[in-house]
Amino acid sequence: MTSAMLVSILMTLIAASTPLLLAALGELVAEKSGVLNLGVEGMMLCGAVAGFAVAFSTGSTGIGLVAAAFAGVAASMIFAVLALSLMANQVATGLALTIFGIGASSLIGAGFVGRTITRLQPVFPAALSEHPILRVIFGHDIVVYLSLALVAGVSWFLRRTRPGLILRAVGENDASAHAIGYPVVAIRYAAVAFGGALAGLGGAYFSLALTPMWADRLTAGRGWIALALVVFSAWKPGRLLLGAYLFGAVMTLELQLKAAGVTWLAPEVLAMAPYLATIAVLTMMSLGRRIGRLDAPACLGKPFSAS
Amino acid sequence: MTSIITRRRLTFGAAAASTLPVLGRGASAQAPLGVGFVYVGPIGDHGYTWTHNQGRLALEKEYGAKIKTSFIENVAEGPDAARAIRQLAQAGNQLIFTTSFGFMNPTIQVAKQFPKIHFEHATGYMRAENVATYDARFYEGRAVIGTIAGHMSKTGQAGYVASFPIPEVVMGINAFHLAARKVNPNFKTKVVWCSTWYDPAKEADAAKALIDQGADMITQHTDSAAPLQAAEQRGVFAFGQASDMKSFAPKAHLSAIVDDWSGYYIKRVKDVMDGNWKSGAIWHGLKEGMVKIAPYSDAVTPAARAAADEVTKGIIAGTLHPFTGELKDQKGVVRLKAGEKASDEMLSKMDWYVDGIQA
C-alpha cells in the first residue's frame, strides 16, 4: 500500500466517522441526564434537510450548519415536551420522533431533490490541506475539528465542572437531585436540546460534506449506529471517540478490501464486519470487569415528576 | 414514515378518481380512463422511480383530459404493496402499473380480485390474463458506456459500485466490462458490493475506495448520485444511472443510461382505450427507446463518441449483441462459443463473471 493510499483511506475514515461521533456525543449527554432519546435518526434527518435547504437558499454552508443545529434542537423539543413534560414513554416517543423526522425531512426536501451545493471546504490553506501527507491532519472541514473539540469539551464539562456534576446527578438519582433543589426537568430539557443540536449537525454533515445533495433518508440508519456507540462507549466521551473512529475504520476498510480484490470473503460478511466488531468489543468490555463496567446512568429512560 | 407525502398525494389521486361515474363506466366513452402507478421509491430520487414518474407525466401530456393518473410512492415491497395496489384498484383505475420486482406477488394476488382491471408489472416474470410484464434491457446501455470507458480510461481500470449480486446487476457488470475490453483487451473492472440499493454515504465511500485502487472510471448500479459526486471530487470520470445525472457532477459525468418508460406507457394506455390490451411480456432496449443514452459531455473524445455511437447503432440494427462469443468466465469455462449470442434465458439467469472482472 502506498502512503498516498493510506492517507486517502484515513481521510475517508475520518469523514465517515464524524457524523457518528457528533450524533453519539449529543446522545451521550442526553443519556447522562437520564433521558433515552431514540429519535437520533429523525433528528439527524431534520438537520440534514434543514442544513441543505438553508445552504442552498443562502449559498452559505456555514449558515446551513447553524440552521441544521437549530432544526435538530427543534425536533428534540417535540420529544422533550412529550417525554419530559407530559411524561410519555421515552422509548415510544423516541421511535415516533425518528418516524416523524423521516417523513418531515422528505416533505421539506421534496423541492430540493436533484440540486447540489458546494461541499464544505477545508479550513486550512491549500499548502496544508492539499499536502500529500499533512492533509491527514489539516485537510478537513470545520465540522471535523469541531467534533473533536466537542469531545474534549463534553469530557471536561462532565468530569470537571459543577454543572456537569449536577447533570450527572440528575441522571443518576433524579429524586435526590430534585430534593436538594435542582430543576431536574429543566436540566433534562437542556441536555436533550444539546443532543438535538449535535444530531442535527451530524445529519447536516451528510448533506453538506459527504454527499452534497438532498436525497430521501440520506443518513441511511447512521442514527441507530450512533445510539449503539453510546452503549459501546460506556457513557465515556473518550471511549466514544475511539468507538466512532473504530466504526468508521471498519466501514471504510470493508469497502477498501473489496476494491482491493479480497474475494475470499463473501461481500455479505464484509458488510457485517462493523456490527461483528461492535459485538466483539462489547463482549470484551463486559469480560474485563474493571475496565468495561457498563455504568449506564441509573435513571436512564425513567420519567420524572416533581410531585 | 414517508407515507406522510404518500397519503397526501394519494388523497388527491383518490379524490380525482372518485369523481368518475362509478356505474356505466364501460359504456361511457367520455369518462377519463383511470391509470394508477405504484412506486417503490420517492418520485424525487432522480433515479429509478423518478423515471417511471416521468412516464406518467408523459401520459398526461399525451392524453390530457382523456385519462386521470394517480400514484402512490414509497411503497414497501411486502404486504403494504398489496394494500396500495388494492387501493388504486378500488379507486376506479382501469390500468395499474406496479413498478418494482418485489411487487410481483402482491400484483398477481390483487389482480385475481379485480379481473376486469389491467395490471402491468415491471421486471417480473409472473403473468396472468390481466397481468402483463415489462422490463428494459439496461445491459445494452451498459455496453455503450463500457465502450466509452474503454476508450477514455488512462489506467485501464474501472470501478463498479454495485448493489446485490442478482442476475440483473451481474449482467450489467459483464456487459460493461465486455464492451470496455473490446477496446482495451487488458481492461479491468473492479466491483465493490454495497449490499444496499441506497445509502449515499456508503456509495460515495465505495467509489472513493475504487479510485484509491486505481480506477479512473466510476459506474454504478445503486440508486443515488453519490458515486458521481465522489468522482467529481477526486477528478475522475463517471456515468449516471437511470437518468441524466449531469447536474450532480458536471465535470465527472460523461454520459448516462437513461430509462424511458413513456413510449410503453403511452402504447399500453392506447391499447386499453381501443380494447386491444392483452397480457404478455416485453423486454425492450435501445431499439424501442426504453433505454437511452444521455448526451455525451464535452470531455468525451471524438474516438470514444464514434465508437459508442457505433455500438448503439449496431445494437439497434441487431447486428451487435453485447454478449457474443467466444466468452469465458473467471474460471476459464467457455460460456459462449465463438459467434454464439446469449439467449434471453441465459441473460436472465446470469450468475458468473466474465474473465477480468474482480468481484
XYZ file of C-alpha atoms in Angstrom:
666
model
C 0.000 0.000 0.000
C 1.389 3.379 -0.940
C 1.465 6.259 1.509
C -0.885 8.222 -0.748
C -3.433 5.438 -0.451
C -3.035 5.215 3.296
C -3.572 8.954 3.593
C -6.625 8.716 1.396
C -8.074 5.860 3.430
C -7.516 7.779 6.646
C -9.233 10.833 5.187
C -12.264 8.749 4.201
C -12.287 7.115 7.613
C -12.282 10.428 9.479
C -15.048 11.804 7.273
C -17.177 8.692 7.705
C -16.732 8.741 11.490
C -17.536 12.408 12.074
C -21.346 12.333 11.811
C -21.450 9.221 14.019
C -19.277 10.933 16.589
C -21.391 14.098 16.670
C -24.740 12.360 16.948
C -23.463 9.893 19.543
C -21.841 12.611 21.632
C -25.119 14.533 21.783
C -26.991 11.409 22.776
C -24.375 10.668 25.420
C -25.073 13.986 27.131
C -28.833 13.441 26.956
C -28.447 9.946 28.408
C -26.115 11.202 31.124
C -29.014 13.387 32.271
C -31.220 10.288 32.382
C -33.080 10.712 29.100
C -33.134 7.970 26.492
C -33.926 9.605 23.161
C -34.161 7.025 20.391
C -35.024 9.736 17.894
C -31.422 10.346 16.810
C -32.033 9.206 13.227
C -35.041 11.508 12.938
C -33.167 14.484 14.364
C -30.246 13.810 12.026
C -32.568 13.842 9.035
C -34.168 17.099 10.182
C -30.688 18.582 10.424
C -29.667 17.157 7.071
C -32.610 18.633 5.212
C -32.598 21.979 7.036
C -28.856 22.341 6.528
C -29.169 21.612 2.843
C -32.226 23.801 2.301
C -30.640 26.779 4.026
C -27.227 26.285 2.439
C -28.865 26.023 -0.965
C -31.018 29.108 -0.434
C -28.345 31.309 1.105
C -25.331 29.916 -0.704
C -23.533 29.554 2.619
C -22.716 26.167 4.090
C -21.829 27.921 7.365
C -25.358 29.270 7.780
C -26.581 25.826 6.731
C -24.716 24.236 9.636
C -26.242 26.674 12.114
C -29.696 26.023 10.700
C -29.102 22.283 10.972
C -28.257 22.577 14.651
C -31.421 24.612 15.228
C -33.513 22.099 13.310
C -32.082 19.321 15.477
C -32.973 21.288 18.609
C -36.487 21.948 17.311
C -37.033 18.259 16.618
C -35.626 17.299 20.004
C -38.028 19.718 21.690
C -41.005 17.778 20.307
C -39.565 14.775 22.100
C -38.807 16.790 25.233
C -42.325 18.162 25.579
C -43.856 14.724 25.187
C -41.377 12.718 27.219
C -40.341 15.214 29.904
C -43.347 17.458 30.412
C -46.114 15.041 29.539
C -44.127 12.021 30.766
C -44.840 9.880 27.730
C -42.875 6.672 27.407
C -39.393 7.681 26.244
C -38.765 4.657 24.049
C -42.040 5.032 22.174
C -41.661 8.802 21.868
C -38.126 8.487 20.551
C -39.177 5.968 17.930
C -42.031 8.256 16.945
C -39.552 11.115 16.589
C -37.498 9.054 14.159
C -40.547 8.247 12.067
C -41.590 11.882 12.181
C -38.102 13.011 11.131
C -38.076 10.672 8.137
C -41.435 11.988 6.949
C -40.822 15.648 7.680
C -37.411 15.648 6.027
C -38.760 14.014 2.896
C -41.633 16.512 2.767
C -39.347 19.531 3.177
C -36.727 18.030 0.912
C -39.106 17.255 -1.968
C -38.303 20.574 -3.627
C -34.551 20.134 -3.303
C -34.123 16.774 -4.961
C -31.580 16.898 -7.752
C -29.979 20.136 -6.514
C -26.386 20.322 -5.406
C -24.292 22.763 -3.445
C -20.599 23.364 -2.985
C -19.442 20.999 -0.290
C -17.872 22.155 2.974
C -14.305 23.178 2.257
C -11.141 22.501 4.289
C -10.376 25.210 6.826
C -6.616 25.378 6.346
C -4.905 26.948 3.319
C -4.174 24.714 0.336
C -0.477 24.418 1.226
C -1.516 22.361 4.254
C -4.919 20.985 3.294
C -3.668 19.602 -0.025
C -0.242 18.493 1.160
C 0.130 14.820 0.240
C 0.849 13.729 3.824
C -0.092 16.577 6.143
C -3.617 16.671 4.782
C -4.431 13.813 7.136
C -4.255 16.420 9.888
C -5.010 19.652 8.072
C -7.210 18.594 5.199
C -10.583 18.577 6.945
C -13.535 20.897 7.132
C -14.635 22.807 10.211
C -17.050 20.126 11.425
C -14.297 17.528 11.869
C -12.281 19.822 14.140
C -15.451 20.966 15.886
C -16.419 17.378 16.642
C -13.004 16.688 18.188
C -13.166 19.890 20.227
C -16.634 18.927 21.401
C -15.390 15.557 22.660
C -12.790 17.336 24.763
C -15.319 19.945 25.840
C -18.004 17.459 26.854
C -15.466 15.300 28.662
C -14.207 18.285 30.605
C -17.723 19.534 31.283
C -18.962 16.234 32.658
C -15.935 15.473 34.765
C -14.587 18.809 35.907
C -17.396 21.313 36.134
C -20.133 21.833 38.640
C -22.959 21.978 36.058
C -21.569 18.721 34.664
C -21.706 17.146 38.092
C -25.290 18.316 38.514
C -26.241 16.894 35.119
C -24.784 13.544 36.079
C -26.528 13.685 39.447
C -29.844 14.246 37.699
C -29.181 11.188 35.563
C -28.092 9.004 38.466
C -30.695 9.959 41.028
C -33.341 12.394 39.910
C -35.287 12.312 43.170
C -32.258 13.297 45.276
C -31.207 15.975 42.807
C -34.708 17.362 42.994
C -34.745 17.187 46.794
C -31.655 19.320 47.090
C -33.167 21.880 44.781
C -32.018 21.223 41.230
C -34.547 21.717 38.439
C -34.448 18.154 37.076
C -36.793 18.689 34.151
C -35.147 21.933 33.035
C -31.706 20.307 33.111
C -33.009 17.398 31.078
C -34.543 19.811 28.583
C -31.134 21.422 28.148
C -29.389 18.055 27.725
C -31.949 16.889 25.153
C -31.573 20.166 23.264
C -27.789 19.728 23.187
C -28.296 16.207 21.874
C -30.635 17.556 19.214
C -28.167 20.213 18.128
C -25.356 17.690 17.680
C -27.615 15.196 15.914
C -28.686 18.000 13.575
C -25.053 18.857 12.874
C -24.218 15.198 12.329
C -27.079 14.882 9.863
C -26.021 18.021 8.037
C -22.561 16.522 7.622
C -24.143 14.130 5.127
C -25.933 16.740 3.034
C -23.213 19.416 3.255
C -19.954 17.468 3.269
C -20.148 13.748 2.494
C -22.675 13.871 -0.359
C -23.600 17.489 -1.046
C -27.132 16.831 -2.200
C -30.538 16.119 -0.778
C -31.983 12.644 -1.131
C -34.569 10.873 0.979
C -33.225 9.070 4.057
C -29.774 10.366 3.371
C -28.447 9.186 6.730
C -29.435 5.578 5.937
C -29.625 4.380 9.538
C -26.497 6.047 10.967
C -28.608 7.359 13.847
C -29.035 3.822 15.115
C -25.318 3.231 14.955
C -24.822 6.412 16.981
C -27.169 5.037 19.639
C -25.218 1.804 19.767
C -21.974 3.751 20.076
C -23.180 5.395 23.282
C -23.561 1.986 24.888
C -20.295 0.881 23.313
C -18.564 3.838 24.945
C -19.979 3.027 28.385
C -21.062 6.679 28.506
C -17.484 7.991 28.355
C -16.650 10.658 25.745
C -13.070 9.464 25.225
C -14.154 5.930 24.524
C -16.907 7.277 22.306
C -14.266 8.954 20.153
C -12.429 5.666 19.899
C -15.625 3.787 19.089
C -16.763 6.208 16.389
C -13.385 6.072 14.665
C -13.213 2.307 15.019
C -16.618 2.029 13.442
C -15.657 4.416 10.664
C -12.474 2.399 10.142
C -14.314 -0.889 9.760
C -16.866 0.673 7.400
C -14.094 2.152 5.268
C -11.894 -0.925 5.336
C -14.787 -3.099 4.278
C -15.069 -1.152 1.029
C -11.313 -0.831 0.589
C -10.827 -4.574 0.937
C -13.481 -5.232 -1.653
C -11.947 -2.688 -4.003
C -8.514 -4.248 -3.451
C -9.893 -7.562 -4.582
C -10.289 -9.520 -1.402
C -12.666 -12.067 -2.843
C -12.227 -14.974 -0.467
C -14.590 -13.190 1.907
C -18.225 -13.005 0.868
C -19.400 -9.411 0.432
C -22.137 -10.035 2.958
C -19.567 -10.997 5.584
C -17.679 -7.784 4.977
C -20.907 -5.811 5.209
C -21.496 -7.395 8.604
C -17.994 -6.581 9.785
C -18.785 -3.313 11.588
C -21.524 -4.994 13.557
C -19.377 -8.020 14.346
C -16.725 -5.618 15.588
C -19.283 -3.956 17.848
C -20.339 -7.259 19.321
C -16.730 -8.286 19.802
C -15.806 -5.097 21.612
C -18.940 -5.186 23.767
C -18.105 -8.740 24.733
C -14.527 -7.835 25.614
C -15.742 -4.889 27.628
C -18.130 -6.922 29.669
C -15.463 -9.580 30.251
C -12.869 -7.123 31.545
C -14.968 -6.151 34.509
C -12.903 -3.290 35.829
C -12.198 -1.611 32.509
C -15.521 -2.210 30.924
C -18.085 -1.573 33.613
C -21.270 -0.750 31.683
C -22.301 2.037 34.004
C -25.489 3.334 32.460
C -26.976 6.307 34.288
C -29.276 4.857 36.922
C -32.323 6.898 35.920
C -31.929 6.346 32.187
C -35.302 6.243 30.487
C -37.374 6.780 33.621
C -39.926 9.591 33.580
C -39.589 12.099 36.403
C -42.341 14.042 38.047
C -41.602 16.602 40.714
C -44.646 15.829 42.803
C -42.782 7.230 7.519
C -42.548 8.955 4.232
C -46.118 7.938 3.752
C -46.968 11.408 5.017
C -46.372 12.584 1.486
C -47.699 9.406 0.056
C -51.034 9.639 1.762
C -51.433 13.292 0.884
C -50.809 12.637 -2.772
C -52.916 9.530 -2.709
C -55.837 11.530 -1.360
C -55.631 13.857 -4.343
C -55.491 10.903 -6.674
C -58.307 9.051 -4.986
C -60.476 12.149 -4.871
C -59.903 12.670 -8.558
C -60.686 9.083 -9.341
C -63.835 9.055 -7.237
C -65.340 11.731 -9.459
C -65.569 9.053 -12.113
C -69.070 7.829 -12.701
C -68.958 4.503 -10.949
C -71.859 2.969 -12.806
C -71.719 2.512 -16.534
C -68.017 3.299 -16.639
C -67.517 0.961 -19.537
C -70.395 2.337 -21.515
C -69.450 5.971 -21.285
C -66.739 6.808 -23.784
C -66.210 10.245 -22.291
C -65.248 9.155 -18.791
C -61.493 9.582 -18.327
C -59.510 6.384 -18.091
C -58.003 5.888 -14.655
C -54.314 4.938 -14.710
C -52.592 4.150 -11.411
C -48.923 3.750 -10.515
C -47.265 2.130 -7.516
C -43.701 3.271 -6.911
C -41.072 1.677 -4.684
C -39.144 4.892 -4.008
C -39.805 8.617 -3.834
C -40.531 10.322 -7.154
C -37.725 12.651 -6.187
C -34.983 10.014 -6.184
C -33.767 11.311 -9.540
C -33.281 7.689 -10.475
C -35.477 4.670 -10.962
C -38.788 5.903 -9.548
C -38.254 9.358 -10.993
C -38.044 7.886 -14.492
C -41.295 5.955 -14.017
C -42.961 9.146 -12.887
C -41.648 10.886 -15.979
C -43.516 8.200 -17.912
C -46.693 9.031 -16.008
C -46.273 12.732 -16.787
C -45.765 11.856 -20.453
C -49.121 10.050 -20.351
C -50.839 13.136 -19.015
C -49.259 15.217 -21.727
C -50.265 12.767 -24.426
C -53.876 12.119 -23.446
C -54.833 15.209 -21.428
C -58.387 15.026 -20.106
C -58.935 11.588 -21.592
C -57.128 9.997 -18.657
C -56.712 10.538 -14.937
C -53.472 9.365 -13.386
C -52.700 8.807 -9.724
C -49.775 7.283 -7.913
C -48.564 6.058 -4.547
C -44.859 6.453 -3.847
C -42.523 4.874 -1.286
C -44.460 1.643 -1.159
C -42.519 -1.024 0.695
C -42.048 -4.338 -1.066
C -44.198 -6.596 1.070
C -47.710 -6.748 2.498
C -48.125 -2.982 2.248
C -47.822 -3.217 -1.526
C -50.991 -5.299 -1.824
C -52.861 -2.657 0.148
C -51.568 0.135 -2.091
C -52.402 -1.758 -5.283
C -55.877 -2.630 -4.000
C -56.464 0.972 -3.058
C -55.723 2.081 -6.616
C -57.956 -0.664 -7.980
C -60.851 0.328 -5.733
C -60.410 3.972 -6.717
C -61.594 3.045 -10.198
C -58.347 2.823 -12.132
C -58.549 0.518 -15.108
C -54.851 0.184 -15.759
C -52.346 -0.135 -12.918
C -48.569 -0.178 -13.246
C -46.608 -1.679 -10.360
C -43.013 -0.711 -10.919
C -40.765 -2.861 -8.770
C -39.738 -6.503 -8.771
C -40.933 -7.011 -5.189
C -44.474 -6.049 -6.144
C -44.795 -9.203 -8.236
C -46.715 -11.440 -5.825
C -48.981 -8.684 -4.476
C -49.813 -7.648 -8.049
C -50.842 -11.181 -9.004
C -52.809 -11.503 -5.772
C -54.766 -8.247 -6.231
C -55.259 -8.878 -9.951
C -57.200 -12.035 -9.109
C -59.699 -9.957 -7.165
C -60.152 -7.431 -9.976
C -60.343 -9.479 -13.187
C -61.601 -6.522 -15.246
C -58.698 -4.255 -14.355
C -55.471 -4.444 -16.356
C -52.236 -4.750 -14.401
C -48.680 -4.257 -15.602
C -45.737 -5.361 -13.510
C -42.223 -4.098 -14.200
C -39.271 -6.533 -14.162
C -41.231 -9.574 -13.008
C -41.865 -12.985 -14.549
C -45.317 -13.920 -13.234
C -48.192 -13.201 -15.580
C -51.952 -13.733 -15.692
C -54.727 -12.963 -18.106
C -54.955 -9.454 -16.729
C -51.299 -9.098 -15.665
C -48.611 -8.253 -18.211
C -44.910 -7.731 -17.502
C -42.383 -5.309 -18.948
C -38.680 -4.756 -18.473
C -35.811 -2.862 -20.065
C -32.529 -4.143 -21.493
C -30.327 -1.934 -19.372
C -27.325 -4.073 -20.294
C -27.434 -2.598 -23.802
C -26.848 0.850 -22.353
C -24.054 -0.534 -20.193
C -22.338 -1.845 -23.305
C -22.348 1.692 -24.705
C -20.880 3.337 -21.601
C -18.404 0.470 -21.293
C -17.180 1.371 -24.746
C -16.661 4.972 -23.670
C -14.845 3.810 -20.536
C -12.563 1.581 -22.581
C -11.601 4.491 -24.783
C -11.145 7.088 -22.102
C -9.604 5.254 -19.168
C -5.908 6.011 -18.736
C -5.342 3.442 -16.011
C -7.338 0.786 -17.848
C -9.379 0.203 -14.716
C -12.992 0.943 -13.984
C -14.716 0.857 -10.612
C -18.221 -0.522 -10.363
C -20.335 0.456 -7.339
C -22.789 -2.418 -7.159
C -25.777 -3.286 -5.002
C -26.519 -7.016 -4.813
C -25.203 -9.901 -6.936
C -28.523 -10.652 -8.654
C -28.657 -11.533 -12.384
C -29.741 -8.027 -13.391
C -26.662 -6.490 -11.763
C -24.244 -9.252 -12.818
C -25.496 -8.910 -16.398
C -24.798 -5.176 -16.295
C -21.262 -5.628 -14.932
C -20.468 -8.204 -17.611
C -21.907 -6.061 -20.416
C -19.910 -3.023 -19.290
C -16.691 -4.994 -18.925
C -17.028 -6.846 -22.232
C -17.538 -3.596 -24.112
C -14.552 -1.938 -22.422
C -12.376 -4.976 -23.059
C -13.237 -4.895 -26.747
C -11.495 -1.517 -26.835
C -8.692 -2.402 -24.431
C -8.047 -6.152 -24.075
C -6.309 -5.628 -20.715
C -9.166 -3.658 -19.226
C -10.018 -4.420 -15.594
C -13.337 -3.856 -13.864
C -13.323 -3.826 -10.083
C -16.603 -4.294 -8.259
C -17.464 -3.168 -4.753
C -20.690 -4.616 -3.386
C -22.522 -2.185 -1.124
C -25.228 -4.666 -0.057
C -27.775 -1.876 -0.400
C -29.682 -0.190 -3.217
C -29.493 3.110 -1.495
C -27.018 4.516 1.040
C -25.464 7.657 -0.429
C -22.587 7.925 2.056
C -21.606 4.293 1.594
C -21.914 4.521 -2.191
C -19.605 7.545 -2.155
C -17.072 5.748 0.051
C -17.188 2.732 -2.249
C -16.401 4.975 -5.208
C -13.517 6.544 -3.272
C -12.121 3.109 -2.407
C -12.230 2.138 -6.088
C -10.497 5.355 -7.084
C -7.838 4.695 -4.409
C -7.245 1.340 -6.072
C -6.574 2.904 -9.435
C -9.969 3.171 -11.130
C -10.396 6.325 -13.192
C -13.890 5.465 -14.490
C -16.710 5.021 -11.992
C -20.002 3.439 -12.846
C -22.733 2.201 -10.588
C -25.758 0.046 -10.097
C -27.030 1.711 -6.946
C -29.655 4.419 -6.816
C -28.101 7.672 -5.624
C -25.878 10.164 -7.392
C -23.305 9.963 -4.597
C -20.695 7.923 -6.565
C -20.741 10.627 -9.236
C -20.108 13.283 -6.617
C -17.196 11.299 -5.233
C -15.776 11.016 -8.753
C -16.198 14.749 -9.248
C -14.360 15.466 -6.014
C -11.476 13.169 -6.963
C -11.259 14.372 -10.544
C -12.115 11.116 -12.317
C -14.923 10.321 -14.760
C -18.241 8.625 -14.046
C -21.553 7.630 -15.617
C -25.071 8.429 -14.467
C -27.635 5.801 -13.590
C -31.286 5.666 -14.719
C -31.366 9.375 -15.540
C -29.055 12.099 -16.800
C -27.174 12.994 -13.611
C -25.034 15.744 -15.102
C -26.269 18.306 -12.597
C -24.679 16.359 -9.732
C -21.224 16.180 -11.259
C -20.787 18.463 -14.281
C -17.119 17.589 -14.833
C -17.149 13.892 -13.970
C -20.372 12.957 -15.780
C -19.546 11.561 -19.237
C -22.936 10.145 -20.133
C -25.671 8.075 -18.514
C -28.013 5.209 -19.144
C -31.485 6.717 -19.205
C -34.631 4.696 -18.567
C -37.540 5.906 -20.661
C -40.845 4.213 -19.951
C -43.074 6.810 -21.587
C -43.364 5.153 -25.009
C -44.522 1.894 -23.461
C -46.956 3.602 -21.114
C -48.483 5.613 -23.949
C -48.906 2.480 -26.050
C -50.491 0.456 -23.276
C -52.989 3.181 -22.411
C -53.964 3.298 -26.076
C -54.405 -0.489 -26.046
C -56.838 -0.217 -23.148
C -58.718 2.629 -24.817
C -59.041 0.649 -28.040
C -59.949 -2.546 -26.229
C -56.804 -4.252 -27.535
C -54.990 -4.780 -24.248
C -53.531 -8.266 -23.898
C -51.258 -9.814 -21.331
C -47.706 -10.521 -22.400
C -44.068 -9.911 -21.635
C -41.768 -7.395 -23.229
C -38.077 -6.721 -22.731
C -37.230 -3.572 -24.642
C -33.935 -1.795 -25.103
C -32.192 0.830 -27.198
C -34.091 -0.124 -30.326
C -37.507 0.582 -28.850
C -36.209 3.610 -26.919
C -36.897 2.182 -23.484
C -33.173 2.509 -22.801
C -31.453 5.670 -23.954
C -28.006 7.179 -23.751
C -27.728 10.664 -22.249
C -25.867 13.293 -24.307
C -22.087 12.868 -24.107
C -20.243 15.523 -22.162
C -17.638 17.707 -23.860
C -14.915 15.596 -22.263
C -15.823 12.527 -24.342
C -13.201 12.260 -27.074
C -14.188 12.042 -30.748
C -12.884 8.475 -30.929
C -14.940 7.422 -27.916
C -18.021 9.152 -29.312
C -17.698 7.428 -32.648
C -17.151 4.022 -31.058
C -20.071 4.454 -28.660
C -22.359 5.588 -31.477
C -21.335 2.573 -33.476
C -22.217 0.212 -30.615
C -25.580 1.947 -30.185
C -26.316 1.687 -33.900
C -25.204 -1.948 -34.031
C -27.454 -2.920 -31.131
C -30.403 -1.050 -32.662
C -29.806 -2.645 -36.053
C -29.483 -6.055 -34.443
C -26.004 -6.621 -35.877
C -24.302 -6.372 -32.499
C -25.205 -8.313 -29.383
C -23.291 -7.232 -26.261
C -22.912 -10.882 -25.304
C -21.343 -12.577 -28.284
C -18.861 -15.485 -28.002
C -16.271 -16.566 -27.547
C -16.870 -15.806 -23.913
C -15.032 -17.249 -20.947
C -15.913 -16.782 -17.310
C -13.472 -16.066 -14.475
C -12.576 -19.741 -14.189
C -11.852 -20.075 -17.878
C -15.000 -22.052 -18.669
C -16.322 -21.263 -22.136
C -19.851 -19.936 -21.658
C -20.479 -18.908 -25.260
C -18.795 -20.436 -28.304
C -17.293 -18.205 -30.959
C -20.026 -16.288 -32.735
C -22.763 -17.552 -30.419
C -25.104 -14.983 -28.917
C -26.508 -15.166 -25.395
C -30.161 -16.114 -25.184
C -32.543 -14.072 -23.083
C -32.876 -17.014 -20.743
C -29.124 -17.159 -20.223
C -29.051 -13.434 -19.512
C -31.875 -13.504 -17.026
C -30.171 -16.249 -15.017
C -26.629 -14.925 -15.245
C -24.571 -15.755 -12.150
C -20.997 -15.793 -13.464
C -18.448 -13.117 -14.269
C -16.532 -12.583 -17.440
C -12.787 -13.093 -17.241
C -11.030 -9.948 -15.993
C -13.705 -8.816 -13.575
C -12.729 -8.568 -9.972
C -15.887 -9.189 -7.984
